[in-house]
mmCIF file of C-alpha atoms in Angstrom:
data_model
loop_
_atom_site.group_PDB
_atom_site.id
_atom_site.type_symbol
_atom_site.label_atom_id
_atom_site.label_comp_id
_atom_site.label_asym_id
_atom_site.label_seq_id
_atom_site.Cartn_x
_atom_site.Cartn_y
_atom_site.Cartn_z
ATOM 1 C CA MET H 1 -15.397 9.442 -0.225
ATOM 2 C CA SER H 2 -12.429 10.175 -2.112
ATOM 3 C CA GLY H 3 -9.881 10.369 0.520
ATOM 4 C CA PRO H 4 -8.448 11.713 3.327
ATOM 5 C CA GLU H 5 -8.647 16.078 3.767
ATOM 6 C CA TYR H 6 -4.711 16.383 4.098
ATOM 7 C CA PHE H 7 -1.774 15.191 2.770
ATOM 8 C CA ARG H 8 0.496 13.921 5.521
ATOM 9 C CA ARG H 9 3.996 13.389 5.688
ATOM 10 C CA THR H 10 6.614 12.351 8.657
ATOM 11 C CA ALA H 11 10.223 14.028 8.903
ATOM 12 C CA VAL H 12 12.426 12.105 11.401
ATOM 13 C CA THR H 13 15.111 13.995 13.001
ATOM 14 C CA ARG H 14 17.496 13.678 16.167
ATOM 15 C CA LEU H 15 17.518 16.267 19.009
ATOM 16 C CA ALA H 16 20.304 17.923 20.231
ATOM 17 C CA VAL H 17 19.354 18.148 23.939
ATOM 18 C CA GLU H 18 21.393 19.677 26.795
ATOM 19 C CA ALA H 19 22.272 17.506 30.023
ATOM 20 C CA GLU H 20 20.295 19.486 31.982
ATOM 21 C CA ASP H 21 17.031 19.005 29.567
ATOM 22 C CA HIS H 22 17.603 15.294 29.057
ATOM 23 C CA GLU H 23 16.116 14.424 32.374
ATOM 24 C CA ARG H 24 13.201 17.216 31.676
ATOM 25 C CA LEU H 25 12.285 14.956 28.722
ATOM 26 C CA LEU H 26 12.693 11.693 30.399
ATOM 27 C CA SER H 27 10.223 12.329 32.690
ATOM 28 C CA MET H 28 7.850 13.973 30.363
ATOM 29 C CA VAL H 29 8.030 10.242 28.654
ATOM 30 C CA ARG H 30 7.412 8.419 31.657
ATOM 31 C CA GLU H 31 4.499 10.496 33.099
ATOM 32 C CA TRP H 32 3.147 10.402 29.246
ATOM 33 C CA LYS H 33 3.072 6.555 29.371
ATOM 34 C CA ARG H 34 1.564 6.679 33.014
ATOM 35 C CA GLY H 35 -0.929 9.100 31.554
ATOM 36 C CA CYS H 36 -2.357 7.171 28.605
ATOM 37 C CA GLN H 37 -2.313 3.839 31.055
ATOM 38 C CA ILE H 38 -4.711 5.684 33.369
ATOM 39 C CA ALA H 39 -6.865 6.463 30.615
ATOM 40 C CA VAL H 40 -6.817 3.036 28.938
ATOM 41 C CA ASN H 41 -7.731 1.253 32.560
ATOM 42 C CA ALA H 42 -10.785 3.888 33.044
ATOM 43 C CA ALA H 43 -12.038 3.303 29.562
ATOM 44 C CA TRP H 44 -11.653 -0.397 28.746
ATOM 45 C CA GLY H 45 -14.665 -1.939 28.569
ATOM 46 C CA VAL H 46 -16.416 1.168 28.671
ATOM 47 C CA CYS H 47 -16.106 3.528 25.691
ATOM 48 C CA HIS H 48 -13.245 3.963 23.006
ATOM 49 C CA THR H 49 -14.293 7.137 21.006
ATOM 50 C CA ARG H 50 -12.300 10.327 21.913
ATOM 51 C CA ASN H 51 -14.646 12.483 23.180
ATOM 52 C CA GLU H 52 -16.108 9.723 25.222
ATOM 53 C CA VAL H 53 -12.548 8.511 26.793
ATOM 54 C CA GLN H 54 -11.419 12.478 26.675
ATOM 55 C CA LYS H 55 -14.752 12.982 29.086
ATOM 56 C CA LEU H 56 -14.493 9.999 31.235
ATOM 57 C CA ALA H 57 -10.686 10.168 31.865
ATOM 58 C CA TYR H 58 -9.592 14.225 31.885
ATOM 59 C CA GLU H 59 -9.840 14.586 35.501
ATOM 60 C CA LYS H 60 -8.469 11.870 36.500
ATOM 61 C CA LEU H 61 -5.316 12.459 34.417
ATOM 62 C CA ARG H 62 -5.114 16.258 35.747
ATOM 63 C CA GLU H 63 -5.297 15.168 39.186
ATOM 64 C CA ARG H 64 -2.813 11.718 39.734
ATOM 65 C CA THR H 65 -0.312 13.152 36.933
ATOM 66 C CA SER H 66 1.887 15.831 36.099
ATOM 67 C CA LEU H 67 0.368 16.396 32.664
ATOM 68 C CA GLY H 68 -0.552 19.972 31.429
ATOM 69 C CA SER H 69 -3.971 20.193 30.393
ATOM 70 C CA GLN H 70 -3.378 19.667 26.807
ATOM 71 C CA HIS H 71 -1.181 16.882 26.950
ATOM 72 C CA ALA H 72 -3.677 15.268 29.317
ATOM 73 C CA VAL H 73 -6.254 15.680 26.242
ATOM 74 C CA LEU H 74 -3.535 14.120 23.817
ATOM 75 C CA ALA H 75 -3.340 10.911 26.099
ATOM 76 C CA THR H 76 -6.862 10.157 26.038
ATOM 77 C CA HIS H 77 -6.943 10.195 22.849
ATOM 78 C CA ARG H 78 -4.079 8.174 22.225
ATOM 79 C CA ALA H 79 -5.652 5.784 24.487
ATOM 80 C CA ALA H 80 -8.692 5.726 22.529
ATOM 81 C CA GLU H 81 -6.814 4.896 19.591
ATOM 82 C CA ALA H 82 -5.405 2.303 21.418
ATOM 83 C CA ILE H 83 -8.607 0.772 22.418
ATOM 84 C CA LYS H 84 -10.307 1.080 19.003
ATOM 85 C CA ARG H 85 -7.137 -0.651 17.104
ATOM 86 C CA THR H 86 -7.390 -3.448 19.608
ATOM 87 C CA LEU H 87 -11.177 -3.733 19.220
ATOM 88 C CA GLU H 88 -10.781 -3.502 15.269
ATOM 89 C CA ARG H 89 -8.269 -6.743 15.760
ATOM 90 C CA GLY H 90 -10.939 -8.340 17.557
ATOM 91 C CA ASP H 91 -9.188 -9.203 20.554
ATOM 92 C CA GLU H 92 -11.376 -7.978 23.094
ATOM 93 C CA THR H 93 -9.375 -9.059 26.162
ATOM 94 C CA ALA H 94 -6.431 -7.653 25.382
ATOM 95 C CA LYS H 95 -6.103 -4.313 27.003
ATOM 96 C CA PRO H 96 -3.277 -1.940 25.831
ATOM 97 C CA GLU H 97 -0.478 -1.452 27.518
ATOM 98 C CA PHE H 98 1.961 1.392 27.337
ATOM 99 C CA THR H 99 5.229 0.579 27.117
ATOM 100 C CA SER H 100 6.876 2.555 24.057
ATOM 101 C CA PRO H 101 8.758 5.320 25.212
ATOM 102 C CA THR H 102 7.115 7.988 23.134
ATOM 103 C CA VAL H 103 5.030 11.148 23.788
ATOM 104 C CA VAL H 104 2.706 13.023 20.896
ATOM 105 C CA TYR H 105 2.946 16.566 20.872
ATOM 106 C CA ASP H 106 0.425 18.886 18.356
ATOM 107 C CA SER H 107 0.341 22.955 17.665
ATOM 108 C CA ARG H 108 -0.723 23.708 21.281
ATOM 109 C CA THR H 109 2.641 21.870 22.991
ATOM 110 C CA LEU H 110 5.289 22.477 20.090
ATOM 111 C CA THR H 111 6.434 25.482 18.826
ATOM 112 C CA MET H 112 8.775 25.440 15.619
ATOM 113 C CA PHE H 113 11.599 28.023 14.800
ATOM 114 C CA ASP H 114 13.110 29.305 11.522
ATOM 115 C CA ASP H 115 16.418 28.369 12.857
ATOM 116 C CA ARG H 116 15.355 24.881 13.174
ATOM 117 C CA ASN H 117 14.820 24.725 16.919
ATOM 118 C CA ILE H 118 11.841 23.412 18.911
ATOM 119 C CA SER H 119 10.266 23.940 22.016
ATOM 120 C CA LEU H 120 8.408 21.108 23.828
ATOM 121 C CA THR H 121 6.166 21.546 26.469
ATOM 122 C CA THR H 122 7.256 18.825 29.580
ATOM 123 C CA THR H 123 5.768 18.243 33.440
ATOM 124 C CA GLY H 124 8.307 21.573 34.359
ATOM 125 C CA ASP H 125 9.671 24.106 32.181
ATOM 126 C CA ARG H 126 9.592 23.716 28.264
ATOM 127 C CA VAL H 127 12.903 22.360 26.802
ATOM 128 C CA ARG H 128 14.568 24.197 23.772
ATOM 129 C CA CYS H 129 16.302 21.768 21.378
ATOM 130 C CA ARG H 130 17.705 21.867 17.859
ATOM 131 C CA LEU H 131 16.826 19.693 15.116
ATOM 132 C CA VAL H 132 19.882 17.634 13.555
ATOM 133 C CA PHE H 133 19.820 16.361 10.142
ATOM 134 C CA PRO H 134 21.805 16.359 7.234
ATOM 135 C CA ASP H 135 21.667 19.555 5.142
ATOM 136 C CA GLN H 136 20.489 18.254 1.737
ATOM 137 C CA GLY H 137 18.260 15.706 4.053
ATOM 138 C CA TYR H 138 14.715 15.166 2.747
ATOM 139 C CA GLN H 139 13.432 16.855 6.189
ATOM 140 C CA SER H 140 14.198 20.219 4.319
ATOM 141 C CA ARG H 141 11.502 19.844 1.708
ATOM 142 C CA TYR H 142 8.901 20.282 4.519
ATOM 143 C CA LEU H 143 10.650 22.390 6.830
ATOM 144 C CA ASP H 144 11.203 25.099 3.585
ATOM 145 C CA ASP H 145 8.061 24.659 1.976
ATOM 146 C CA ASP H 146 5.371 26.934 3.556
ATOM 147 C CA ARG H 147 2.899 24.823 1.809
ATOM 148 C CA TRP H 148 3.445 22.168 4.231
ATOM 149 C CA GLU H 149 2.355 23.149 7.842
ATOM 150 C CA PRO H 150 3.278 21.209 11.331
ATOM 151 C CA ALA H 151 1.005 18.661 12.551
ATOM 152 C CA LYS H 152 0.812 15.688 15.063
ATOM 153 C CA SER H 153 4.188 15.107 15.872
ATOM 154 C CA THR H 154 6.064 12.508 17.953
ATOM 155 C CA LEU H 155 9.486 12.147 20.502
ATOM 156 C CA HIS H 156 11.013 9.034 20.384
ATOM 157 C CA TYR H 157 13.515 7.797 23.242
ATOM 158 C CA ARG H 158 15.877 5.012 22.042
ATOM 159 C CA ASP H 159 19.564 4.006 22.818
ATOM 160 C CA GLY H 160 20.074 6.888 24.995
ATOM 161 C CA GLU H 161 19.253 9.192 22.339
ATOM 162 C CA PHE H 162 15.981 11.555 21.827
ATOM 163 C CA HIS H 163 14.453 11.429 18.387
ATOM 164 C CA PHE H 164 11.647 13.749 17.032
ATOM 165 C CA HIS H 165 9.170 12.470 14.152
ATOM 166 C CA LEU H 166 7.605 15.497 12.619
ATOM 167 C CA GLY H 167 4.575 15.652 11.099
ATOM 168 C CA PHE H 168 3.556 17.817 8.152
ATOM 169 C CA ARG H 169 0.195 18.451 6.593
ATOM 170 C CA ARG H 170 -0.715 20.426 3.340
ATOM 171 C CA PRO H 171 -4.548 20.721 2.161
ATOM 172 C CA ARG H 172 -5.458 17.887 -0.235
ATOM 173 C CA PRO H 173 -6.704 19.590 -3.302
ATOM 174 C CA ASP H 174 -10.260 19.102 -4.847
ATOM 175 C CA VAL H 175 -9.814 16.797 -7.837
ATOM 176 C CA ASP H 176 -12.421 17.648 -10.651
ATOM 177 C CA LEU H 177 -14.521 14.586 -11.739
ATOM 178 C CA PRO H 178 -14.326 14.007 -15.383
ATOM 179 C CA THR H 179 -16.505 14.913 -17.749
ATOM 180 C CA GLU H 180 -15.933 13.387 -20.698
ATOM 181 C CA ASP H 181 -15.046 9.941 -21.913
ATOM 182 C CA ALA H 182 -12.935 9.407 -19.223
ATOM 183 C CA THR H 183 -10.987 5.242 -18.566
ATOM 184 C CA VAL H 184 -11.476 4.055 -15.218
ATOM 185 C CA LEU H 185 -9.105 1.580 -13.262
ATOM 186 C CA GLY H 186 -11.125 -1.012 -11.604
ATOM 187 C CA VAL H 187 -9.341 -2.341 -8.103
ATOM 188 C CA SER H 188 -10.717 -5.672 -6.493
ATOM 189 C CA LEU H 189 -9.383 -5.903 -2.805
ATOM 190 C CA GLY H 190 -8.788 -9.710 -1.123
ATOM 191 C CA VAL H 191 -6.766 -11.603 1.223
ATOM 192 C CA GLN H 192 -4.794 -14.093 -0.894
ATOM 193 C CA ASN H 193 -4.544 -11.203 -3.625
ATOM 194 C CA LEU H 194 -4.505 -7.656 -1.581
ATOM 195 C CA ALA H 195 -5.577 -5.902 -4.903
ATOM 196 C CA VAL H 196 -6.066 -6.892 -8.444
ATOM 197 C CA THR H 197 -6.283 -4.200 -10.960
ATOM 198 C CA SER H 198 -8.759 -4.429 -14.103
ATOM 199 C CA THR H 199 -5.147 -3.886 -16.054
ATOM 200 C CA ALA H 200 -4.817 -7.406 -14.887
ATOM 201 C CA ARG H 201 -1.688 -6.570 -12.204
ATOM 202 C CA PHE H 202 -1.667 -8.407 -9.206
ATOM 203 C CA PHE H 203 -0.407 -7.683 -5.479
ATOM 204 C CA SER H 204 -0.260 -10.716 -3.189
ATOM 205 C CA GLY H 205 -1.657 -10.289 -0.019
ATOM 206 C CA ALA H 206 -0.168 -13.867 1.056
ATOM 207 C CA GLU H 207 3.031 -12.370 3.094
ATOM 208 C CA LEU H 208 1.127 -10.097 4.790
ATOM 209 C CA THR H 209 -1.474 -12.144 5.938
ATOM 210 C CA HIS H 210 1.153 -15.111 6.891
ATOM 211 C CA ARG H 211 2.901 -12.718 8.931
ATOM 212 C CA HIS H 212 0.147 -10.903 10.770
ATOM 213 C CA ALA H 213 -1.149 -14.527 11.428
ATOM 214 C CA GLU H 214 2.155 -15.564 13.005
ATOM 215 C CA PHE H 215 1.935 -12.209 15.264
ATOM 216 C CA ALA H 216 -1.283 -13.477 16.614
ATOM 217 C CA ASP H 217 0.187 -16.427 17.964
ATOM 218 C CA LEU H 218 3.120 -15.130 19.308
ATOM 219 C CA ARG H 219 0.524 -12.552 20.678
ATOM 220 C CA GLU H 220 -1.120 -15.123 22.378
ATOM 221 C CA ASP H 221 1.433 -17.027 23.806
ATOM 222 C CA LEU H 222 3.006 -13.966 25.456
ATOM 223 C CA ARG H 223 0.293 -12.906 27.017
ATOM 224 C CA GLU H 224 0.157 -16.023 28.809
ATOM 225 C CA THR H 225 3.533 -15.931 29.878
ATOM 226 C CA ASN H 226 2.868 -12.109 30.981
ATOM 227 C CA THR H 227 6.451 -11.770 32.100
ATOM 228 C CA ARG H 228 7.975 -8.476 31.641
ATOM 229 C CA SER H 229 10.472 -9.918 28.913
ATOM 230 C CA ALA H 230 7.223 -11.611 27.305
ATOM 231 C CA ARG H 231 5.898 -7.658 27.109
ATOM 232 C CA ARG H 232 8.552 -6.505 25.712
ATOM 233 C CA THR H 233 8.788 -9.029 22.995
ATOM 234 C CA LEU H 234 5.421 -8.635 22.206
ATOM 235 C CA ARG H 235 6.074 -4.826 21.970
ATOM 236 C CA ARG H 236 9.025 -5.376 19.560
ATOM 237 C CA ALA H 237 7.089 -7.926 17.620
ATOM 238 C CA GLY H 238 4.241 -5.235 16.907
ATOM 239 C CA GLU H 239 6.169 -2.679 16.121
ATOM 240 C CA ARG H 240 7.986 -4.937 13.318
ATOM 241 C CA ILE H 241 4.494 -5.801 11.877
ATOM 242 C CA GLU H 242 3.161 -2.346 11.988
ATOM 243 C CA ASN H 243 6.391 -1.259 9.656
ATOM 244 C CA PHE H 244 6.046 -4.162 7.487
ATOM 245 C CA THR H 245 2.124 -3.643 6.842
ATOM 246 C CA ARG H 246 2.930 0.143 6.270
ATOM 247 C CA ASP H 247 5.648 -0.433 3.978
ATOM 248 C CA THR H 248 3.541 -3.163 2.231
ATOM 249 C CA LEU H 249 0.777 -1.046 1.807
ATOM 250 C CA HIS H 250 2.728 2.163 0.746
ATOM 251 C CA GLU H 251 4.185 -0.377 -2.109
ATOM 252 C CA VAL H 252 0.524 -1.632 -3.125
ATOM 253 C CA ALA H 253 -0.825 1.822 -3.553
ATOM 254 C CA GLY H 254 2.267 3.410 -5.269
ATOM 255 C CA GLY H 255 1.594 0.376 -7.788
ATOM 256 C CA ILE H 256 -1.937 1.069 -8.098
ATOM 257 C CA VAL H 257 -1.442 4.346 -8.893
ATOM 258 C CA SER H 258 0.918 3.861 -11.156
ATOM 259 C CA GLU H 259 -1.107 1.681 -13.339
ATOM 260 C CA ALA H 260 -3.523 4.268 -13.424
ATOM 261 C CA GLU H 261 -0.776 6.780 -15.045
ATOM 262 C CA ARG H 262 0.475 3.953 -17.347
ATOM 263 C CA HIS H 263 -3.006 3.506 -18.799
ATOM 264 C CA GLY H 264 -4.091 7.263 -18.814
ATOM 265 C CA CYS H 265 -7.030 6.684 -16.217
ATOM 266 C CA ALA H 266 -8.863 9.596 -14.906
ATOM 267 C CA VAL H 267 -10.328 7.588 -12.111
ATOM 268 C CA ILE H 268 -9.569 4.865 -9.805
ATOM 269 C CA ALA H 269 -12.212 2.838 -8.390
ATOM 270 C CA PHE H 270 -12.468 0.058 -5.772
ATOM 271 C CA GLY H 271 -15.379 -1.557 -4.090
ATOM 272 C CA GLU H 272 -17.161 0.167 -1.031
ATOM 273 C CA LEU H 273 -14.981 -1.109 1.767
ATOM 274 C CA GLU H 274 -17.277 -2.074 4.216
ATOM 275 C CA GLY H 275 -19.256 -4.020 1.437
ATOM 276 C CA VAL H 276 -15.783 -5.635 0.380
ATOM 277 C CA GLN H 277 -14.979 -6.809 4.134
ATOM 278 C CA GLU H 278 -18.395 -8.592 4.413
ATOM 279 C CA MET H 279 -18.366 -10.628 1.142
ATOM 280 C CA LEU H 280 -15.025 -11.815 2.238
ATOM 281 C CA THR H 281 -15.542 -14.742 4.089
ATOM 282 C CA GLU H 282 -12.345 -15.493 4.807
ATOM 283 C CA SER H 283 -10.847 -11.841 5.726
ATOM 284 C CA THR H 284 -10.516 -11.061 9.578
ATOM 285 C CA PRO H 285 -10.727 -7.339 10.979
ATOM 286 C CA PHE H 286 -7.044 -6.840 10.622
ATOM 287 C CA HIS H 287 -7.882 -6.968 6.591
ATOM 288 C CA GLY H 288 -10.507 -4.245 7.055
ATOM 289 C CA HIS H 289 -8.408 -2.322 8.815
ATOM 290 C CA ALA H 290 -6.039 -2.629 5.600
ATOM 291 C CA PHE H 291 -8.262 -1.907 3.081
ATOM 292 C CA GLU H 292 -9.241 0.968 4.956
ATOM 293 C CA ARG H 293 -5.143 2.369 5.128
ATOM 294 C CA LEU H 294 -4.389 1.312 1.555
ATOM 295 C CA PHE H 295 -7.750 3.112 0.354
ATOM 296 C CA GLU H 296 -6.163 5.993 1.954
ATOM 297 C CA PHE H 297 -2.849 5.756 0.646
ATOM 298 C CA VAL H 298 -4.135 5.494 -2.953
ATOM 299 C CA ALA H 299 -6.158 8.223 -2.482
ATOM 300 C CA TYR H 300 -3.849 10.920 -1.295
ATOM 301 C CA ARG H 301 -1.067 9.609 -4.018
ATOM 302 C CA ALA H 302 -3.896 9.921 -6.551
ATOM 303 C CA ALA H 303 -5.116 13.407 -5.602
ATOM 304 C CA GLU H 304 -1.004 14.473 -6.557
ATOM 305 C CA ARG H 305 -1.668 13.557 -9.786
ATOM 306 C CA ASP H 306 -5.049 14.869 -10.235
ATOM 307 C CA ILE H 307 -6.797 11.639 -10.340
ATOM 308 C CA ALA H 308 -10.071 10.935 -8.466
ATOM 309 C CA VAL H 309 -10.766 8.010 -6.295
ATOM 310 C CA VAL H 310 -14.171 6.699 -5.931
ATOM 311 C CA GLN H 311 -15.962 3.593 -4.028
ATOM 312 C CA VAL H 312 -18.752 1.680 -5.810
ATOM 313 C CA ASN H 313 -21.536 -0.479 -4.586
ATOM 314 C CA PRO H 314 -18.893 -4.339 -4.748
ATOM 315 C CA GLU H 315 -22.430 -6.379 -4.851
ATOM 316 C CA TYR H 316 -22.197 -9.451 -7.665
ATOM 317 C CA THR H 317 -18.627 -8.323 -8.590
ATOM 318 C CA SER H 318 -17.491 -11.053 -8.025
ATOM 319 C CA GLN H 319 -20.113 -13.418 -9.665
ATOM 320 C CA ARG H 320 -21.250 -11.134 -12.807
ATOM 321 C CA CYS H 321 -19.548 -12.543 -16.144
ATOM 322 C CA THR H 322 -17.797 -9.549 -17.886
ATOM 323 C CA SER H 323 -18.488 -11.082 -21.115
ATOM 324 C CA CYS H 324 -21.874 -11.642 -21.098
ATOM 325 C CA GLY H 325 -23.196 -10.462 -17.893
ATOM 326 C CA PHE H 326 -24.929 -13.623 -16.253
ATOM 327 C CA THR H 327 -24.374 -13.507 -12.793
ATOM 328 C CA HIS H 328 -24.649 -16.749 -10.472
ATOM 329 C CA PRO H 329 -22.367 -17.812 -7.311
ATOM 330 C CA GLN H 330 -21.342 -20.882 -8.728
ATOM 331 C CA ASN H 331 -19.475 -18.807 -11.414
ATOM 332 C CA ARG H 332 -16.902 -18.392 -9.259
ATOM 333 C CA ASP H 333 -14.727 -21.199 -7.622
ATOM 334 C CA VAL H 334 -13.319 -19.293 -4.536
ATOM 335 C CA GLU H 335 -11.036 -22.245 -3.275
ATOM 336 C CA ASN H 336 -9.357 -21.949 -6.559
ATOM 337 C CA ASN H 337 -9.086 -18.497 -7.526
ATOM 338 C CA ARG H 338 -11.083 -19.299 -10.856
ATOM 339 C CA PHE H 339 -13.980 -17.816 -12.598
ATOM 340 C CA GLU H 340 -15.877 -19.738 -15.233
ATOM 341 C CA CYS H 341 -19.095 -18.241 -16.677
ATOM 342 C CA LEU H 342 -22.036 -20.989 -16.666
ATOM 343 C CA LYS H 343 -23.638 -19.375 -19.428
ATOM 344 C CA CYS H 344 -20.829 -18.387 -22.036
ATOM 345 C CA GLY H 345 -17.679 -20.559 -20.492
ATOM 346 C CA SER H 346 -15.735 -17.531 -20.273
ATOM 347 C CA GLU H 347 -12.582 -18.250 -17.894
ATOM 348 C CA ALA H 348 -10.623 -15.801 -16.002
ATOM 349 C CA ASN H 349 -8.754 -15.317 -12.495
ATOM 350 C CA ASP H 350 -11.855 -14.492 -10.130
ATOM 351 C CA ASP H 351 -9.946 -11.345 -8.758
ATOM 352 C CA TYR H 352 -8.965 -9.872 -12.198
ATOM 353 C CA ASN H 353 -12.859 -10.518 -13.050
ATOM 354 C CA ALA H 354 -14.166 -8.761 -10.321
ATOM 355 C CA ALA H 355 -11.687 -5.770 -10.955
ATOM 356 C CA LYS H 356 -13.276 -5.409 -14.309
ATOM 357 C CA ASN H 357 -16.403 -5.365 -12.997
ATOM 358 C CA VAL H 358 -15.521 -2.899 -10.196
ATOM 359 C CA GLY H 359 -14.703 -0.849 -13.075
ATOM 360 C CA PHE H 360 -17.829 -1.341 -15.108
ATOM 361 C CA ARG H 361 -19.896 -0.890 -11.910
ATOM 362 C CA CYS H 362 -18.180 2.949 -12.102
ATOM 363 C CA ILE H 363 -19.344 3.848 -15.634
ATOM 364 C CA ARG H 364 -22.771 2.189 -15.393
ATOM 365 C CA ARG H 365 -24.005 3.283 -12.325
ATOM 366 C CA GLY H 366 -21.297 4.394 -9.826
ATOM 367 C CA PRO H 367 -22.274 6.461 -6.440
ATOM 368 C CA LEU H 368 -21.256 9.660 -8.031
ATOM 369 C CA SER H 369 -22.528 9.484 -11.561
ATOM 370 C CA SER H 370 -25.121 11.737 -10.771
ATOM 371 C CA ARG H 371 -22.612 14.341 -10.004
ATOM 372 C CA GLY H 372 -21.209 14.013 -13.914
ATOM 373 C CA VAL H 373 -18.519 10.956 -13.388
ATOM 374 C CA GLY H 374 -17.985 11.052 -17.237
ATOM 375 C CA ALA H 375 -16.135 7.742 -17.334
ATOM 376 C CA LYS H 376 -16.466 5.641 -20.697
ATOM 377 C CA TYR H 377 -13.639 3.069 -20.703
ATOM 378 C CA CYS H 378 -12.762 0.316 -17.896
ATOM 379 C CA ALA H 379 -8.753 0.162 -18.650
ATOM 380 C CA LEU H 380 -7.362 -3.488 -19.376
ATOM 381 C CA GLY H 381 -3.624 -4.461 -19.805
ATOM 382 C CA SER H 382 -4.281 -4.581 -23.553
ATOM 383 C CA GLY H 383 -6.473 -1.547 -24.160
ATOM 384 C CA ARG H 384 -9.752 -0.209 -22.911
ATOM 385 C CA VAL H 385 -13.363 -1.262 -23.121
ATOM 386 C CA THR H 386 -16.613 -0.239 -22.469
ATOM 387 C CA PRO H 387 -19.268 -2.117 -20.671
ATOM 388 C CA ASP H 388 -20.743 -2.826 -23.619
ATOM 389 C CA GLY H 389 -17.678 -4.617 -25.311
ATOM 390 C CA GLU H 390 -16.603 -1.726 -27.408
ATOM 391 C CA PHE H 391 -12.547 -2.059 -27.179
ATOM 392 C CA VAL H 392 -10.164 0.062 -28.024
ATOM 393 C CA PRO H 393 -6.607 -1.951 -28.343
ATOM 394 C CA ASN H 394 -3.728 -0.125 -26.953
ATOM 395 C CA GLU H 395 -1.603 0.048 -30.649
ATOM 396 C CA GLU H 396 -4.966 2.318 -31.592
ATOM 397 C CA LEU H 397 -4.084 4.406 -28.181
ATOM 398 C CA GLU H 398 -0.561 4.828 -28.623
ATOM 399 C CA ALA H 399 -1.350 6.357 -31.922
ATOM 400 C CA VAL H 400 -3.764 8.775 -31.256
ATOM 401 C CA GLY H 401 -2.354 9.569 -27.863
ATOM 402 C CA LYS H 402 -3.868 8.418 -24.655
ATOM 403 C CA PRO H 403 -6.569 9.208 -23.118
#
């Protein structure tokens, strides 16, 4: 697994909507929410994949709503996504409720014109309106660049105005795996430290875990209350934690890729995500989802810089001494985040030790080694090192030029 198939971006704009079209779009918002809820009600406790929910609920939506055929399909897909997210959080009793005033659009229900007008499908006639954003706004870089094609987008209604979150995508370029003596940045994932690199850069996960735990408690209390006000408060709290999570993961992903660039790395190596979550006894389904999103964010940022991103078997990376190779569960003091080798006495932060082992694992027997990953060195803060201990300090690397 080396990352998503496409780079994806979102450009947020306001819509200039004529008075006679305002109610058409509002009607579409109301019918979309109703359609999504009908699909959830039909599929809850029965199925959660897109194909299954579509097969089960599509005809119901066509019979009981005014949604067109394509929007009925999109509503079943959105219902499936909501059910899946709820199950991933381990909250099997909290059936999703669609209260947010939004509608999803795709290439069949949205038409974009060169004059920066768009045409949107509604429950009646299509509505044509103008995109409103600054002349030099960032939105232009996607609208004016033929490499970016329109993708799934979202209509939002708030404070009496309509806004449109235009989705764009472009194919992710293939990143050639290195065939010479490349350097790897190892990355260890965890709960207290969301990510730690083999160069000893630490990205704390404490605030993210704390805020999610607070939200989980609030969600439980508000669902017991189950009033309209409580549901509104829960929705707003959910949006806040989602925004904070997304921003945090983007910041960490940017830091990891910057660290790889700074140390001349051609490869970034993670432990296989499923295996990592199984080994972290203190992790929750939320952490597993966060790891997947972080990997995706790193993958598309790295691909833009021609850096490969891979996953390797994480088994024993937290228990193996990077100095002498001795592997034992008691080498690691999980409670105090310390690693001390019982054989050679080498000491380190346990997540940092694991990050170096991830890098070494990629070099020694990573899953892509048979396809020609030519990695030789693991990046450290002070230089780079081979699994056999051959160390090259930064001073020498700077003298000859990295890598």
